[in-house]
Structure formats: C-alpha cells, structure tokens
Amino acid sequence: MAELVQLFALYGVIEEYRALDEYPAEQFTEVYLFQFQKLTSARVAKWNTDEKSFFGGQLHVCYAPEYETVEETRQKLQDRRRYVNRASQNTAKQQDRQLEESTESSSTDTRTAAAPEIQKGFEKARMENVNSDDMGFSVLPLTPVEDVSYRLHGFEQPLQLQWTTDTTLPTEDKMGSLHNAIPPVTETSKQCASSASYKKERDLIERQKNLSPSVRFMPRTTHLESRKRKLEGQAFFLNEAAETETLIGPKLPELPKVDMEDHSLNVTTNLIRQTMSKVTSVPEIKPVQVKTPTAKPRRRI
Amino acid sequence: MAGKSRFSASDRFEYLQGLVTEFQDTDSEEAKEQVLANLANFAYDPSNMEALRLLQVTELFLDMLTEENENFVEFGIGGLCNLSMERESRDQILQSGGVPLVISCLSSNRDETVLSAITTLMNLTTAASRTETTDGAVVQCMLRFSLTQNPRLRNLASVFLEDYCTQQQVDRAREEMQGQSQSAVGIPLPKD
C-alpha cells in the first residue's frame, strides 16, 4: 500500500486515499481510491500507471466519477469550459500565424506521417498537444485494455472528458477497442441519414483544396465553369460528375463575345510597334558618322 | 505528449475531412461506428474544433441522434457534448435546431448517452435557448435523475437543477410530479 502511495505521489498532491471494499472486483484484486488535488495530476498519473506492472502484478487504473461530490462535478465542468474556450482562441491565433508563414507544400511530409489508417483497437493518428501553462486537458493517446489481476481505482477528478464529463475505463475501451464492445453487426446497406448541409460544405471545401474525391453534390456554378473549361480543352477535376449530371437552375450570365478580327483591338499594339521601329532604326546611321572625326589626326600644340 | 506544432491546421483539416468522407462512403455499420467514435474523440481536442465545425460534423452528430443503432446515438451525443463546450460550435448546434434532439437522448437506455445529453444541455443553455433547454418536462426529468442511485447521474442532474433552473421552475416541476404517478407522462429513467 505504501509503495502504491509513493508511486502516485509522483504525479501530484494526493488529497486522500483509501481502500474500496465495496467496489466490484475480480478475484485476487485489491481496489483503492486515490483523490488528487488537481485533475491534471490525475490524468498524468493514470496515463503513466495504467497497465503498468507493479510488484509482480499489473495495475488497472481508471477514473472514478461516481465518487465525486456535486461541487466537484460542477467545478470540473466550469474548468473544462473555460479551458476549451481559451484554447480555441489560442488555436485561432496560431492558425493566423501559420497562414502567414507556411506554404502548401510544407504540409506534404506531415501528411504521410499522419497517414490515417483507421485501425481497430488503436488510434494511431495522435492529435496530441500540450500547453504547459494551460490546465493541460491534453488529449492522451488511447490504450487497449487487458484483463489482469491488480485493479486500481483512482481519481476523484475524472480525466479525459471524452463523452461526458464523467469517464470510466469501459468508455475508453469502446474508443480504443471498439470491435470488442460491439456485437457482430449484419451488413446492411444502410444509407446514413446524412443531411445535405455537411455533405455540401465538404464538397465546397474539397474544391478549394484541389482534391478529386467522389463528388456527389456540386454547386451549379462550379459545374458550369468546368463544362466551359472542358469545351476550351482545359478540363481537370470534376470530370466524372460533369458528364453525367443534368443541370437544373438559372444559367450563368454569358460573357460578352469579342470579335478578334476587329482592328480597334490592335491600335495600341501598332503604336508601340511603330515607336519601337523608330527607336531601333536610329543607331544604324550614327556609327557611320562617328567614324570620320576619329580619322582626323590630332595636332600637337 | 507532442506539441501542437506537429500537425498544422490544414493537416488536421484534411485528416478529419478524410474521416468524414469515409463515414459517408462506407456501407459497413461497424466501420461507421469506428469512424464516429474517432470523430467524437477528436472533438475533445480544442484545436480540432474549428475544422470539425467547417466540415459540419455537428450536423453529422445531430443526425446520429435519431438513428436506431444505439452506438451511433451514444457516439453522436458524445461528440456533441465535447463540441458544445466551445462557444462557436455551441451556436452552430443551436442554429441547427439541436436542442429537441438532445432532449430526446435523455430517455435513452444507456447511461453514457443520458450523461452526455445532460452535459450537452447545460452547454447549450444560453439566454435565448433557456426556455427550450429548461422546459418543464426537462426539469421534471432532472428532478427524477437527482433522486436515483446512480451517483454520476445524480450529480449532473443536481448541477443542472441548481445552476440552470430557477427555484420556481424546480418547485413547479416538483408539484407536477407529485400530482402524477411515476409511470405516467414524462421521461423515463435509463436502465442501469
């Protein structure tokens, strides 16, 4: 027990700790509750001790929101809300700075590094961040859970507020090892009842980003423009959709047609050409004139 | 834990966009669940919230609340709970008429769904939305939750009643409850 306290004391000030006899636990498992002064300490402690071996056994560490008081819950929510709003302001400022500094090409390397493979049981792409001066509601990478002997319960201050403000390990299991939590589902060709809004938005943004995804909905103006480009022989993305879809709605205003044979278009050009020919013709005469004076001998006084 | 500079805003956006695309394109229910869970998780991190907003993921989460698949609902409301902590995302949810959908989650079988819904309702309560989020039926529901054995439910409901409802609202709800039997009108408790 003392060793356990020593271990957790490394992560922050502990307000209280006790053994939990009433907690449902497996055989040969002892359960303890540790209450930290700060929520951030609890998060770090859990991250560092969960699934770690301990004197021949293994620790199982999870949050215990059921041991919170009403006031603690209230405080936790307020702190979280404050942190999020402060952090998102910081992110906005950072992004402004990033837009000024970076170019598009610099993101290619990080993209391959972050290559998303939605793997079952583990979240590889880590959106980790840390603000050492902030409260540190940083996103900790999720870990798969195993069944073992020592089961340690801690943390009056529930940590990673994933779904709700109250999180226990089973929830994280679902996030991490989702395929275990869900019974086998029969394949149904169930279309997601997706509203046009987020699809539409997505397509517009994709266009800006110059990707060529499977586009289901395309704004009409884009459609018409791509058709025009095709006619002029410069078709690029949005090809497939352009061929098959029929257009509905008002047409784009027609650009005024210009008669390329009209001489009035060449007035300025001709003026420039004339001036250029005048300017370039003059130096040819000069060298002939210059030669004769140098042929005269110089007289010595 | 790495610093924010590891992923630029455009990297995050593209990655999240990929997830949304995958969610829409795949036919596998299990894959959808996985992606939805990931999106809801990512919504926890404030640096992702703007991208998720631009990608209209709030709409996606809201759509999930009327699905039959209980996992879809749980992850959807979980994502909303995370996102609604932030002001602009909160406003987006409100503008999309999210309040009635969130309220409907209060009657779910699942603990996690109900807990997320209560927290989300708290976040969504503004001067303008107050009458909706603290509707009589909601207050009654919270009163009942505040009397249950489940400590998490009890705590959250208590915070809701104490911080988001007036004393009159609570008194009125209590009177109405005493005038009704438990099995009559109202939002039932979740199964534990």
Short mmCIF file of C-alpha atoms in Angstrom, two decimals, chain B residues 53-159:
data_model
loop_
_atom_site.label_atom_id
_atom_site.label_comp_id
_atom_site.label_asym_id
_atom_site.label_seq_id
_atom_site.Cartn_x
_atom_site.Cartn_y
_atom_site.Cartn_z
CA ARG B 53 -17.19 22.98 -37.47
CA LEU B 54 -16.18 23.76 -41.06
CA LEU B 55 -16.82 20.15 -42.00
CA GLN B 56 -20.30 20.39 -40.49
CA VAL B 57 -19.58 17.50 -38.19
CA THR B 58 -22.08 18.99 -35.75
CA GLU B 59 -24.75 18.18 -38.35
CA LEU B 60 -23.38 14.68 -38.63
CA PHE B 61 -23.51 14.15 -34.88
CA LEU B 62 -27.04 15.56 -34.74
CA ASP B 63 -28.14 13.19 -37.50
CA MET B 64 -26.88 10.29 -35.43
CA LEU B 65 -29.26 11.08 -32.58
CA THR B 66 -32.25 9.74 -34.47
CA GLU B 67 -30.55 6.54 -35.56
CA GLU B 68 -31.73 3.16 -34.36
CA ASN B 69 -28.20 1.97 -33.68
CA GLU B 70 -27.60 2.85 -30.05
CA ASN B 71 -23.88 3.13 -30.57
CA PHE B 72 -24.46 5.78 -33.21
CA VAL B 73 -26.56 7.71 -30.75
CA GLU B 74 -24.07 7.34 -27.93
CA PHE B 75 -21.11 8.47 -30.00
CA GLY B 76 -23.13 11.23 -31.63
CA ILE B 77 -24.21 12.77 -28.38
CA GLY B 78 -20.72 12.22 -27.02
CA GLY B 79 -19.27 14.21 -29.87
CA LEU B 80 -21.82 16.95 -29.33
CA CYS B 81 -21.00 17.01 -25.64
CA ASN B 82 -17.36 17.61 -26.48
CA LEU B 83 -18.02 20.18 -29.18
CA SER B 84 -20.66 22.12 -27.27
CA MET B 85 -18.04 23.17 -24.72
CA GLU B 86 -16.84 25.68 -27.25
CA ARG B 87 -18.86 28.80 -27.97
CA GLU B 88 -18.96 28.79 -31.75
CA SER B 89 -19.70 25.10 -32.02
CA ARG B 90 -22.41 25.53 -29.42
CA ASP B 91 -24.00 28.23 -31.56
CA GLN B 92 -23.84 26.03 -34.61
CA ILE B 93 -25.67 23.26 -32.74
CA LEU B 94 -28.31 25.71 -31.56
CA GLN B 95 -28.80 27.12 -35.05
CA SER B 96 -29.32 23.62 -36.41
CA GLY B 97 -32.19 23.09 -34.00
CA GLY B 98 -30.23 20.64 -31.87
CA VAL B 99 -32.00 21.16 -28.54
CA PRO B 100 -35.04 18.89 -29.13
CA LEU B 101 -32.76 16.14 -30.44
CA VAL B 102 -30.53 16.35 -27.38
CA ILE B 103 -33.55 16.31 -25.08
CA SER B 104 -34.76 13.11 -26.75
CA CYS B 105 -31.48 11.46 -25.66
CA LEU B 106 -32.49 11.90 -22.03
CA SER B 107 -34.81 8.93 -22.40
CA SER B 108 -32.12 6.56 -23.68
CA ASN B 109 -31.41 3.17 -22.12
CA ARG B 110 -27.76 3.91 -22.00
CA ASP B 111 -26.11 5.68 -19.09
CA GLU B 112 -23.42 7.26 -21.19
CA THR B 113 -25.95 8.67 -23.64
CA VAL B 114 -28.02 10.26 -20.89
CA LEU B 115 -24.96 11.67 -19.13
CA SER B 116 -23.68 13.20 -22.35
CA ALA B 117 -27.11 14.62 -23.06
CA ILE B 118 -27.36 16.34 -19.67
CA THR B 119 -23.93 17.89 -20.07
CA THR B 120 -24.71 18.97 -23.62
CA LEU B 121 -27.95 20.60 -22.49
CA MET B 122 -26.01 22.55 -19.89
CA ASN B 123 -23.60 23.75 -22.54
CA LEU B 124 -26.40 24.69 -24.88
CA THR B 125 -28.22 26.81 -22.31
CA THR B 126 -27.99 30.47 -23.25
CA ALA B 127 -30.25 33.40 -22.55
CA ALA B 128 -32.00 32.71 -25.85
CA SER B 129 -32.29 28.95 -25.52
CA ARG B 130 -33.09 28.76 -21.83
CA THR B 131 -36.83 28.32 -22.24
CA GLU B 132 -36.22 25.38 -24.51
CA THR B 133 -33.46 23.67 -22.55
CA THR B 134 -35.19 24.09 -19.18
CA ASP B 135 -38.61 23.14 -20.38
CA GLY B 136 -40.98 21.76 -17.75
CA ALA B 137 -40.58 18.18 -18.92
CA VAL B 138 -36.79 18.52 -18.82
CA VAL B 139 -36.83 19.91 -15.28
CA GLN B 140 -39.07 17.06 -14.13
CA CYS B 141 -36.72 14.59 -15.73
CA MET B 142 -33.74 16.16 -13.97
CA LEU B 143 -35.60 16.03 -10.66
CA ARG B 144 -36.12 12.32 -11.05
CA PHE B 145 -32.48 11.81 -12.03
CA SER B 146 -31.38 13.74 -8.96
CA LEU B 147 -33.09 11.11 -6.79
CA THR B 148 -31.58 7.99 -8.39
CA GLN B 149 -28.94 5.67 -7.02
CA ASN B 150 -26.55 6.35 -9.88
CA PRO B 151 -24.10 8.93 -8.48
CA ARG B 152 -22.95 10.31 -11.81
CA LEU B 153 -26.50 10.85 -12.95
CA ARG B 154 -27.43 12.31 -9.60
CA ASN B 155 -24.51 14.74 -9.63
CA LEU B 156 -25.05 16.02 -13.14
CA ALA B 157 -28.80 16.40 -12.65
CA SER B 158 -28.20 18.29 -9.42
CA VAL B 159 -25.80 20.69 -11.10
#
